[in-house]
CSV table of N, CA, C and O in Angstrom, one decimal:
chain,number,residue,atom,x,y,z
S,1,GLN,N,24.2,43.1,-63.3
S,1,GLN,CA,24.7,41.7,-63.1
S,1,GLN,C,25.5,41.4,-61.8
S,1,GLN,O,26.5,42.1,-61.8
S,2,VAL,N,25.1,40.6,-61.0
S,2,VAL,CA,26.1,40.3,-59.8
S,2,VAL,C,26.5,39.2,-59.7
S,2,VAL,O,25.8,38.3,-60.2
S,3,GLN,N,28.0,39.1,-59.6
S,3,GLN,CA,28.6,37.8,-59.5
S,3,GLN,C,29.3,37.7,-58.2
S,3,GLN,O,29.9,38.8,-57.5
S,4,LEU,N,29.4,36.3,-57.9
S,4,LEU,CA,29.6,35.8,-56.4
S,4,LEU,C,30.9,35.1,-56.6
S,4,LEU,O,30.4,33.6,-57.5
S,5,VAL,N,31.8,35.1,-56.0
S,5,VAL,CA,33.1,34.0,-56.3
S,5,VAL,C,33.6,33.5,-54.9
S,5,VAL,O,34.2,34.5,-53.9
S,6,GLU,N,33.4,32.6,-54.3
S,6,GLU,CA,33.6,32.1,-53.1
S,6,GLU,C,35.0,31.5,-53.2
S,6,GLU,O,35.4,30.9,-54.2
S,7,SER,N,35.8,31.3,-52.0
S,7,SER,CA,37.1,30.9,-51.7
S,7,SER,C,37.4,30.6,-50.5
S,7,SER,O,36.5,31.0,-49.7
S,8,GLY,N,38.4,29.4,-50.2
S,8,GLY,CA,38.6,29.1,-48.8
S,8,GLY,C,38.2,28.0,-48.4
S,8,GLY,O,38.4,27.7,-47.4
S,9,GLY,N,37.6,27.2,-49.1
S,9,GLY,CA,37.0,25.8,-48.6
S,9,GLY,C,38.4,24.7,-48.6
S,9,GLY,O,39.3,25.2,-48.9
S,10,GLY,N,38.0,23.7,-47.9
S,10,GLY,CA,39.1,22.6,-47.9
S,10,GLY,C,38.6,21.8,-46.8
S,10,GLY,O,37.3,21.5,-46.6
S,11,SER,N,39.7,20.9,-46.7
S,11,SER,CA,39.7,19.6,-45.5
S,11,SER,C,40.3,20.0,-44.3
S,11,SER,O,41.5,20.4,-44.2
S,12,VAL,N,39.3,19.9,-43.0
S,12,VAL,CA,40.2,20.0,-41.6
S,12,VAL,C,39.7,18.9,-40.8
S,12,VAL,O,38.6,18.5,-41.1
S,13,GLN,N,40.5,19.0,-39.8
S,13,GLN,CA,40.3,17.6,-38.9
S,13,GLN,C,39.0,18.4,-37.9
S,13,GLN,O,38.9,19.7,-37.8
S,14,ASP,N,38.1,17.7,-37.1
S,14,ASP,CA,37.6,18.0,-36.2
S,14,ASP,C,38.3,19.0,-35.1
S,14,ASP,O,39.3,18.8,-34.2
S,15,GLY,N,37.4,20.0,-35.0
S,15,GLY,CA,37.9,21.2,-34.0
S,15,GLY,C,38.9,22.2,-34.7
S,15,GLY,O,39.2,23.3,-34.1
S,16,GLY,N,39.1,21.9,-36.1
S,16,GLY,CA,39.8,23.1,-36.8
S,16,GLY,C,38.9,24.0,-37.3
S,16,GLY,O,37.9,24.7,-36.9
S,17,SER,N,39.9,25.0,-38.1
S,17,SER,CA,39.2,26.4,-38.6
S,17,SER,C,39.5,26.6,-40.1
S,17,SER,O,40.3,26.1,-40.4
S,18,LEU,N,38.3,27.5,-40.5
S,18,LEU,CA,38.5,27.9,-42.1
S,18,LEU,C,38.2,29.4,-42.3
S,18,LEU,O,37.1,29.3,-41.4
S,19,ARG,N,38.6,29.7,-43.2
S,19,ARG,CA,37.6,31.2,-43.6
S,19,ARG,C,37.2,30.9,-45.0
S,19,ARG,O,38.2,31.1,-45.8
S,20,LEU,N,36.1,31.6,-45.1
S,20,LEU,CA,35.6,31.4,-46.5
S,20,LEU,C,35.4,33.0,-47.0
S,20,LEU,O,35.2,33.8,-45.9
S,21,SER,N,35.8,33.1,-48.3
S,21,SER,CA,35.9,34.5,-48.8
S,21,SER,C,34.7,34.6,-49.6
S,21,SER,O,34.6,33.4,-50.7
S,22,CYS,N,34.1,35.7,-50.1
S,22,CYS,CA,33.2,35.7,-51.2
S,22,CYS,C,33.4,37.3,-51.7
S,22,CYS,O,33.0,38.1,-51.1
S,23,ALA,N,33.8,37.0,-52.8
S,23,ALA,CA,33.9,38.3,-53.6
S,23,ALA,C,32.9,38.8,-54.4
S,23,ALA,O,32.4,37.7,-55.1
S,24,ALA,N,32.2,39.7,-54.4
S,24,ALA,CA,30.8,40.0,-54.7
S,24,ALA,C,31.5,41.2,-55.8
S,24,ALA,O,32.0,42.2,-55.6
S,25,SER,N,30.9,41.1,-57.1
S,25,SER,CA,31.2,42.4,-58.3
S,25,SER,C,29.2,42.6,-58.7
S,25,SER,O,28.6,41.8,-58.8
S,26,GLY,N,29.5,43.9,-59.0
S,26,GLY,CA,27.9,44.4,-59.9
S,26,GLY,C,27.9,45.5,-59.3
S,26,GLY,O,28.0,46.0,-58.0
S,27,ARG,N,26.7,46.3,-60.0
S,27,ARG,CA,26.4,47.5,-59.3
S,27,ARG,C,25.7,47.4,-58.1
S,27,ARG,O,24.7,46.5,-58.1
S,28,ALA,N,25.8,48.4,-56.9
S,28,ALA,CA,25.3,48.3,-56.1
S,28,ALA,C,25.5,47.5,-55.0
S,28,ALA,O,24.6,47.0,-54.0
S,29,VAL,N,26.1,46.3,-55.4
S,29,VAL,CA,26.6,45.1,-54.6
S,29,VAL,C,26.7,45.6,-52.9
S,29,VAL,O,26.1,44.6,-52.4
S,30,SER,N,27.2,46.2,-52.9
S,30,SER,CA,27.8,46.7,-51.7
S,30,SER,C,26.5,47.2,-50.7
S,30,SER,O,26.6,47.4,-49.5
S,31,THR,N,25.4,47.2,-51.1
S,31,THR,CA,24.3,47.5,-50.3
S,31,THR,C,23.2,46.4,-50.0
S,31,THR,O,22.2,46.6,-49.7
S,32,TYR,N,23.6,45.6,-50.7
S,32,TYR,CA,22.7,44.1,-50.5
S,32,TYR,C,23.0,43.4,-49.5
S,32,TYR,O,24.1,43.2,-49.2
S,33,PRO,N,22.0,43.0,-48.7
S,33,PRO,CA,22.5,41.9,-47.4
S,33,PRO,C,22.9,40.7,-48.3
S,33,PRO,O,22.4,40.2,-49.3
S,34,MET,N,23.9,39.8,-47.4
S,34,MET,CA,24.4,39.0,-47.8
S,34,MET,C,24.4,37.7,-47.1
S,34,MET,O,24.1,37.8,-46.1
S,35,ALA,N,25.0,36.5,-47.4
S,35,ALA,CA,24.3,35.6,-46.4
S,35,ALA,C,25.4,34.2,-47.0
S,35,ALA,O,25.8,34.2,-48.1
S,36,TRP,N,25.6,33.3,-46.1
S,36,TRP,CA,26.3,32.3,-46.5
S,36,TRP,C,25.1,30.9,-46.1
S,36,TRP,O,24.6,30.9,-45.4
S,37,PHE,N,24.9,29.8,-47.1
S,37,PHE,CA,24.4,28.8,-47.0
S,37,PHE,C,25.3,27.6,-47.2
S,37,PHE,O,26.1,27.8,-47.6
S,38,ARG,N,24.5,26.5,-46.6
S,38,ARG,CA,25.3,25.3,-47.1
S,38,ARG,C,24.3,24.2,-47.2
S,38,ARG,O,23.1,24.2,-47.1
S,39,GLN,N,24.8,23.1,-48.3
S,39,GLN,CA,24.4,21.8,-48.4
S,39,GLN,C,25.3,20.7,-48.1
S,39,GLN,O,25.8,20.6,-48.9
S,40,ALA,N,24.6,19.9,-47.3
S,40,ALA,CA,25.2,18.6,-47.0
S,40,ALA,C,24.8,17.4,-48.0
S,40,ALA,O,23.6,17.7,-48.5
S,41,PRO,N,25.2,16.5,-48.3
S,41,PRO,CA,24.9,15.5,-49.3
S,41,PRO,C,23.3,15.1,-48.8
S,41,PRO,O,23.2,14.5,-47.7
S,42,GLY,N,22.7,15.0,-50.0
S,42,GLY,CA,21.2,14.5,-49.8
S,42,GLY,C,20.1,15.3,-48.6
S,42,GLY,O,19.3,14.8,-48.3
S,43,LYS,N,20.7,16.6,-48.5
S,43,LYS,CA,20.2,17.6,-47.7
S,43,LYS,C,19.6,18.9,-48.5
S,43,LYS,O,20.1,19.0,-49.3
S,44,GLY,N,18.7,19.4,-47.8
S,44,GLY,CA,18.6,20.7,-48.5
S,44,GLY,C,19.7,21.9,-48.3
S,44,GLY,O,20.4,21.4,-47.4
S,45,ARG,N,19.4,23.0,-48.9
S,45,ARG,CA,20.1,24.1,-48.8
S,45,ARG,C,19.6,25.4,-47.6
S,45,ARG,O,18.3,25.5,-47.5
S,46,ASP,N,20.4,25.3,-46.4
S,46,ASP,CA,20.3,25.8,-45.4
S,46,ASP,C,21.1,27.3,-45.0
S,46,ASP,O,22.1,27.2,-45.3
S,47,LEU,N,20.5,27.9,-44.5
S,47,LEU,CA,20.9,29.1,-44.3
S,47,LEU,C,21.6,29.1,-42.9
S,47,LEU,O,21.6,28.7,-42.0
S,48,VAL,N,22.9,29.4,-43.2
S,48,VAL,CA,24.1,29.3,-42.0
S,48,VAL,C,24.2,30.9,-41.1
S,48,VAL,O,24.2,30.8,-39.9
S,49,ALA,N,24.3,31.9,-42.0
S,49,ALA,CA,24.6,33.0,-41.4
S,49,ALA,C,24.1,34.3,-42.7
S,49,ALA,O,24.3,33.9,-43.5
S,50,ALA,N,23.8,35.5,-41.9
S,50,ALA,CA,23.6,36.3,-43.2
S,50,ALA,C,24.1,38.0,-42.4
S,50,ALA,O,24.0,37.7,-40.8
S,51,ILE,N,24.0,38.9,-42.9
S,51,ILE,CA,24.6,40.3,-42.5
S,51,ILE,C,24.0,41.1,-43.6
S,51,ILE,O,23.7,41.2,-44.6
S,52,LEU,N,23.6,42.2,-43.3
S,52,LEU,CA,22.8,43.1,-43.4
S,52,LEU,C,24.0,44.3,-44.2
S,52,LEU,O,25.0,44.1,-44.0
S,53,ASP,N,23.7,45.0,-45.1
S,53,ASP,CA,24.7,45.8,-45.7
S,53,ASP,C,25.3,46.7,-45.1
S,53,ASP,O,26.5,47.1,-45.3
S,54,ASN,N,24.9,47.4,-43.9
S,54,ASN,CA,25.6,48.2,-43.1
S,54,ASN,C,26.4,47.4,-41.9
S,54,ASN,O,26.9,48.1,-41.3
S,55,ALA,N,26.4,46.2,-42.2
S,55,ALA,CA,27.2,45.0,-41.0
S,55,ALA,C,26.8,45.2,-39.7
S,55,ALA,O,27.6,44.5,-38.8
S,56,ARG,N,25.9,46.0,-39.2
S,56,ARG,CA,25.5,46.1,-38.0
S,56,ARG,C,24.8,44.9,-37.5
S,56,ARG,O,24.6,44.8,-36.3
S,57,HIS,N,24.2,44.4,-38.6
S,57,HIS,CA,23.2,43.2,-38.1
S,57,HIS,C,23.5,42.1,-38.9
S,57,HIS,O,23.5,41.8,-40.1
S,58,THR,N,23.5,41.2,-38.0
S,58,THR,CA,23.8,39.6,-38.4
S,58,THR,C,22.8,38.3,-37.8
S,58,THR,O,22.0,38.7,-37.0
S,59,TYR,N,22.9,37.4,-38.7
S,59,TYR,CA,22.1,36.3,-38.2
S,59,TYR,C,23.0,35.1,-38.3
S,59,TYR,O,23.7,34.9,-39.1
S,60,TYR,N,22.5,34.2,-37.3
S,60,TYR,CA,23.2,32.8,-37.0
S,60,TYR,C,22.3,31.4,-36.8
S,60,TYR,O,21.4,32.0,-35.9
S,61,ALA,N,22.4,30.6,-37.7
S,61,ALA,CA,21.8,29.6,-37.3
S,61,ALA,C,22.2,28.9,-35.9
S,61,ALA,O,23.2,29.3,-35.6
S,62,ASP,N,21.2,28.3,-35.0
S,62,ASP,CA,21.4,27.8,-34.0
S,62,ASP,C,22.6,26.8,-34.0
S,62,ASP,O,23.6,27.1,-33.0
S,63,SER,N,22.7,26.1,-35.1
S,63,SER,CA,23.9,25.1,-34.9
S,63,SER,C,25.4,25.7,-35.2
S,63,SER,O,26.0,25.0,-35.0
S,64,VAL,N,25.3,27.0,-35.5
S,64,VAL,CA,26.8,27.6,-35.5
S,64,VAL,C,27.2,28.8,-34.6
S,64,VAL,O,28.1,29.2,-34.6
S,65,LYS,N,26.2,28.9,-34.0
S,65,LYS,CA,26.2,30.1,-33.1
S,65,LYS,C,27.4,29.8,-32.1
S,65,LYS,O,27.7,28.6,-31.3
S,66,GLY,N,27.9,31.0,-32.2
S,66,GLY,CA,29.1,30.8,-30.9
S,66,GLY,C,30.6,30.2,-31.7
S,66,GLY,O,31.9,30.2,-31.3
S,67,ARG,N,30.4,29.8,-33.0
S,67,ARG,CA,31.5,28.8,-33.7
S,67,ARG,C,32.0,29.9,-34.6
S,67,ARG,O,33.0,30.0,-35.4
S,68,PHE,N,30.7,30.3,-35.6
S,68,PHE,CA,31.1,31.1,-36.5
S,68,PHE,C,30.8,32.5,-36.6
S,68,PHE,O,29.8,33.2,-35.9
S,69,SER,N,31.6,33.1,-37.8
S,69,SER,CA,31.5,34.9,-37.8
S,69,SER,C,31.5,35.2,-39.1
S,69,SER,O,32.4,34.9,-39.8
S,70,ILE,N,30.6,35.8,-39.1
S,70,ILE,CA,30.1,36.7,-40.9
S,70,ILE,C,30.5,37.9,-40.7
S,70,ILE,O,30.2,38.5,-39.7
S,71,SER,N,31.3,38.6,-41.8
S,71,SER,CA,31.6,39.8,-41.4
S,71,SER,C,31.6,40.2,-43.2
S,71,SER,O,32.1,39.5,-44.0
S,72,ARG,N,31.8,41.7,-43.4
S,72,ARG,CA,32.0,42.3,-44.6
S,72,ARG,C,33.1,43.6,-44.5
S,72,ARG,O,32.9,43.7,-43.7
S,73,THR,N,33.7,43.5,-45.8
S,73,THR,CA,34.7,44.7,-45.8
S,73,THR,C,33.9,46.0,-45.4
S,73,THR,O,32.6,46.0,-46.0
S,74,ASN,N,34.4,47.2,-45.3
S,74,ASN,CA,33.8,48.4,-45.3
S,74,ASN,C,33.5,48.7,-46.9
S,74,ASN,O,32.0,49.3,-46.8
S,75,ALA,N,34.0,48.3,-47.8
S,75,ALA,CA,33.4,48.9,-48.9
S,75,ALA,C,32.2,47.6,-49.1
S,75,ALA,O,31.3,48.2,-50.2
S,76,GLY,N,32.2,46.8,-48.6
S,76,GLY,CA,30.4,45.9,-48.8
S,76,GLY,C,30.8,44.8,-49.7
S,76,GLY,O,29.9,44.1,-49.7
S,77,ASN,N,32.1,44.5,-50.3
S,77,ASN,CA,31.8,43.8,-51.9
S,77,ASN,C,32.3,42.3,-51.1
S,77,ASN,O,32.7,41.7,-52.2
S,78,THR,N,33.0,42.3,-50.0
S,78,THR,CA,33.5,40.9,-49.7
S,78,THR,C,32.7,40.7,-48.3
S,78,THR,O,33.0,41.7,-47.4
S,79,VAL,N,32.4,39.4,-48.4
S,79,VAL,CA,32.2,38.8,-47.3
S,79,VAL,C,33.0,37.7,-46.6
S,79,VAL,O,33.1,37.1,-47.7
S,80,TYR,N,33.2,37.7,-45.5
S,80,TYR,CA,33.7,36.3,-45.0
S,80,TYR,C,33.0,35.5,-44.0
S,80,TYR,O,32.2,36.4,-43.3
S,81,LEU,N,33.4,34.5,-44.0
S,81,LEU,CA,32.7,33.3,-42.9
S,81,LEU,C,34.0,32.7,-42.1
S,81,LEU,O,34.9,32.0,-42.7
S,82,GLN,N,34.0,33.2,-40.8
S,82,GLN,CA,35.1,32.5,-40.1
S,82,GLN,C,34.4,31.5,-39.5
S,82,GLN,O,33.6,31.4,-38.6
S,83,MET,N,35.1,30.3,-39.6
S,83,MET,CA,34.7,28.8,-38.9
S,83,MET,C,35.4,28.6,-37.9
S,83,MET,O,36.6,28.2,-38.6
S,84,ASN,N,35.2,28.5,-36.6
S,84,ASN,CA,36.2,27.9,-35.6
S,84,ASN,C,35.3,26.5,-35.2
S,84,ASN,O,34.1,26.4,-35.2
S,85,SER,N,36.0,25.7,-34.6
S,85,SER,CA,35.5,24.8,-33.7
S,85,SER,C,34.7,23.7,-34.8
S,85,SER,O,33.6,23.3,-34.3
S,86,LEU,N,35.1,23.3,-35.9
S,86,LEU,CA,34.5,22.8,-36.8
S,86,LEU,C,34.1,21.2,-36.8
S,86,LEU,O,35.1,21.0,-35.8
S,87,LYS,N,33.0,20.7,-37.0
S,87,LYS,CA,32.4,19.7,-36.5
S,87,LYS,C,32.5,18.8,-38.0
S,87,LYS,O,32.1,19.6,-39.0
S,88,PRO,N,32.4,17.3,-37.6
S,88,PRO,CA,32.0,16.5,-38.9
S,88,PRO,C,30.6,17.0,-39.5
S,88,PRO,O,30.5,16.9,-40.8
S,89,GLU,N,29.8,17.4,-38.7
S,89,GLU,CA,28.2,17.6,-39.4
S,89,GLU,C,28.3,19.1,-40.2
S,89,GLU,O,27.2,19.4,-40.4
S,90,ASP,N,29.5,19.8,-40.0
S,90,ASP,CA,29.5,21.0,-40.8
S,90,ASP,C,30.1,20.9,-41.9
S,90,ASP,O,30.0,21.9,-42.7
S,91,THR,N,30.0,19.5,-42.5
S,91,THR,CA,30.5,18.9,-44.0
S,91,THR,C,29.5,19.4,-44.9
S,91,THR,O,28.5,18.9,-44.5
S,92,ALA,N,30.0,20.2,-45.8
S,92,ALA,CA,29.0,20.9,-47.0
S,92,ALA,C,29.3,21.5,-47.8
S,92,ALA,O,30.8,21.8,-47.9
S,93,VAL,N,28.7,21.6,-49.0
S,93,VAL,CA,29.1,22.8,-49.8
S,93,VAL,C,28.7,24.1,-49.7
S,93,VAL,O,27.6,24.2,-49.0
S,94,TYR,N,29.5,25.2,-49.3
S,94,TYR,CA,29.0,26.4,-48.7
S,94,TYR,C,28.9,27.3,-50.2
S,94,TYR,O,29.8,27.4,-50.4
S,95,TYR,N,27.9,28.1,-49.8
S,95,TYR,CA,27.4,29.0,-50.8
S,95,TYR,C,27.1,30.4,-50.5
S,95,TYR,O,26.6,30.7,-49.4
S,96,CYS,N,27.8,31.5,-51.0
S,96,CYS,CA,27.5,32.9,-50.7
S,96,CYS,C,26.3,33.2,-51.8
S,96,CYS,O,26.2,33.0,-52.6
S,97,ALA,N,25.4,34.1,-50.8
S,97,ALA,CA,24.4,34.5,-51.6
S,97,ALA,C,23.9,35.9,-51.4
S,97,ALA,O,24.5,36.6,-50.3
S,98,ALA,N,23.5,36.6,-52.2
S,98,ALA,CA,23.1,38.0,-52.1
S,98,ALA,C,21.5,38.5,-52.4
S,98,ALA,O,21.0,37.4,-53.2
S,99,LYS,N,20.8,39.6,-51.8
S,99,LYS,CA,19.7,39.6,-52.3
S,99,LYS,C,19.3,41.1,-52.5
S,99,LYS,O,20.2,42.1,-51.7
S,100,LEU,N,18.5,41.7,-53.2
S,100,LEU,CA,18.1,43.1,-53.1
S,100,LEU,C,17.3,43.4,-51.9
S,100,LEU,O,16.9,42.8,-51.3
S,101,ARG,N,17.9,44.8,-51.5
S,101,ARG,CA,17.2,45.7,-50.5
S,101,ARG,C,15.7,45.2,-50.2
S,101,ARG,O,15.1,45.6,-51.6
S,102,GLY,N,15.1,44.8,-49.4
S,102,GLY,CA,13.6,44.8,-48.9
S,102,GLY,C,13.2,43.1,-49.9
S,102,GLY,O,12.3,43.1,-49.7
S,103,SER,N,14.1,42.5,-50.6
S,103,SER,CA,13.5,41.4,-51.3
S,103,SER,C,13.6,40.2,-50.1
S,103,SER,O,14.2,40.0,-48.9
S,104,GLN,N,12.4,39.2,-50.1
S,104,GLN,CA,12.7,38.0,-49.2
S,104,GLN,C,13.7,37.1,-49.8
S,104,GLN,O,14.0,36.2,-49.0
S,105,GLU,N,13.9,37.1,-51.2
S,105,GLU,CA,14.5,35.7,-51.7
S,105,GLU,C,16.0,36.3,-52.3
S,105,GLU,O,16.4,37.2,-52.3
S,106,TYR,N,16.9,35.6,-51.8
S,106,TYR,CA,18.1,35.5,-52.3
S,106,TYR,C,18.4,35.2,-53.9
S,106,TYR,O,17.7,34.1,-54.4
S,107,SER,N,18.7,36.3,-54.5
S,107,SER,CA,18.5,35.9,-56.1
S,107,SER,C,19.8,35.6,-56.8
S,107,SER,O,19.7,35.1,-57.9
S,108,PHE,N,20.8,36.1,-56.0
S,108,PHE,CA,22.0,35.9,-56.7
S,108,PHE,C,22.7,34.6,-55.7
S,108,PHE,O,23.0,34.9,-54.5
S,109,TRP,N,23.8,33.7,-56.4
S,109,TRP,CA,24.6,32.8,-55.6
S,109,TRP,C,25.7,32.6,-56.4
S,109,TRP,O,26.0,32.7,-57.5
S,110,GLY,N,26.7,32.3,-55.7
S,110,GLY,CA,28.2,31.8,-56.4
S,110,GLY,C,27.9,30.4,-56.5
S,110,GLY,O,26.9,29.8,-56.4
S,111,GLN,N,29.2,29.8,-56.7
S,111,GLN,CA,29.3,28.4,-57.3
S,111,GLN,C,29.5,27.4,-56.4
S,111,GLN,O,29.2,26.0,-56.4
S,112,GLY,N,29.7,27.8,-55.0
S,112,GLY,CA,29.8,26.9,-53.8
S,112,GLY,C,31.4,26.2,-53.9
S,112,GLY,O,32.1,26.5,-54.7
S,113,THR,N,31.6,26.3,-52.3
S,113,THR,CA,32.9,25.7,-52.1
S,113,THR,C,32.6,25.1,-51.3
S,113,THR,O,31.8,25.0,-50.3
S,114,GLN,N,33.6,23.7,-51.3
S,114,GLN,CA,33.6,22.2,-50.6
S,114,GLN,C,34.2,22.4,-49.0
S,114,GLN,O,35.2,22.7,-49.2
S,115,VAL,N,33.2,22.6,-48.0
S,115,VAL,CA,34.2,22.2,-46.8
S,115,VAL,C,33.9,20.6,-46.3
S,115,VAL,O,33.1,20.1,-46.1
S,116,THR,N,35.0,19.9,-45.9
S,116,THR,CA,35.1,18.7,-45.6
S,116,THR,C,36.0,18.6,-44.0
S,116,THR,O,37.0,19.2,-43.8
S,117,VAL,N,35.0,17.9,-42.8
S,117,VAL,CA,35.6,18.2,-41.3
S,117,VAL,C,35.8,16.4,-41.3
S,117,VAL,O,34.6,15.8,-41.3
S,118,SER,N,36.9,15.8,-41.0
S,118,SER,CA,37.2,14.8,-40.8
S,118,SER,C,36.8,14.6,-39.2
S,118,SER,O,38.1,15.4,-38.4
S,119,SER,N,36.7,13.4,-38.5
S,119,SER,CA,36.9,13.0,-37.3
S,119,SER,C,38.0,12.3,-36.9
S,119,SER,O,38.7,11.7,-37.6
């Protein structure tokens, strides 16, 4: 059983920063690729950033490149999303996710944390 718990959401003004954290627990979770997704009101859930278990490989959606940074602890069981230069269009519920190595689908999800950016 893998459990993911997000924290760090909140409200900031345009241009502000936030850091989201995802604490993961469960067998072998440190070996799982992990990611952050977001879902804005009335829209689908989109991949924002992803990181492999060795933390050497990362992926970013074009909309956040240069502004967001994903990282994970050496133990691999906490993943962060540093969000800088936030824009109103970044407003969404942000979800932490994990998947088994070699899997195409993210199978494990957190409960989500709200990020609101006001202009």
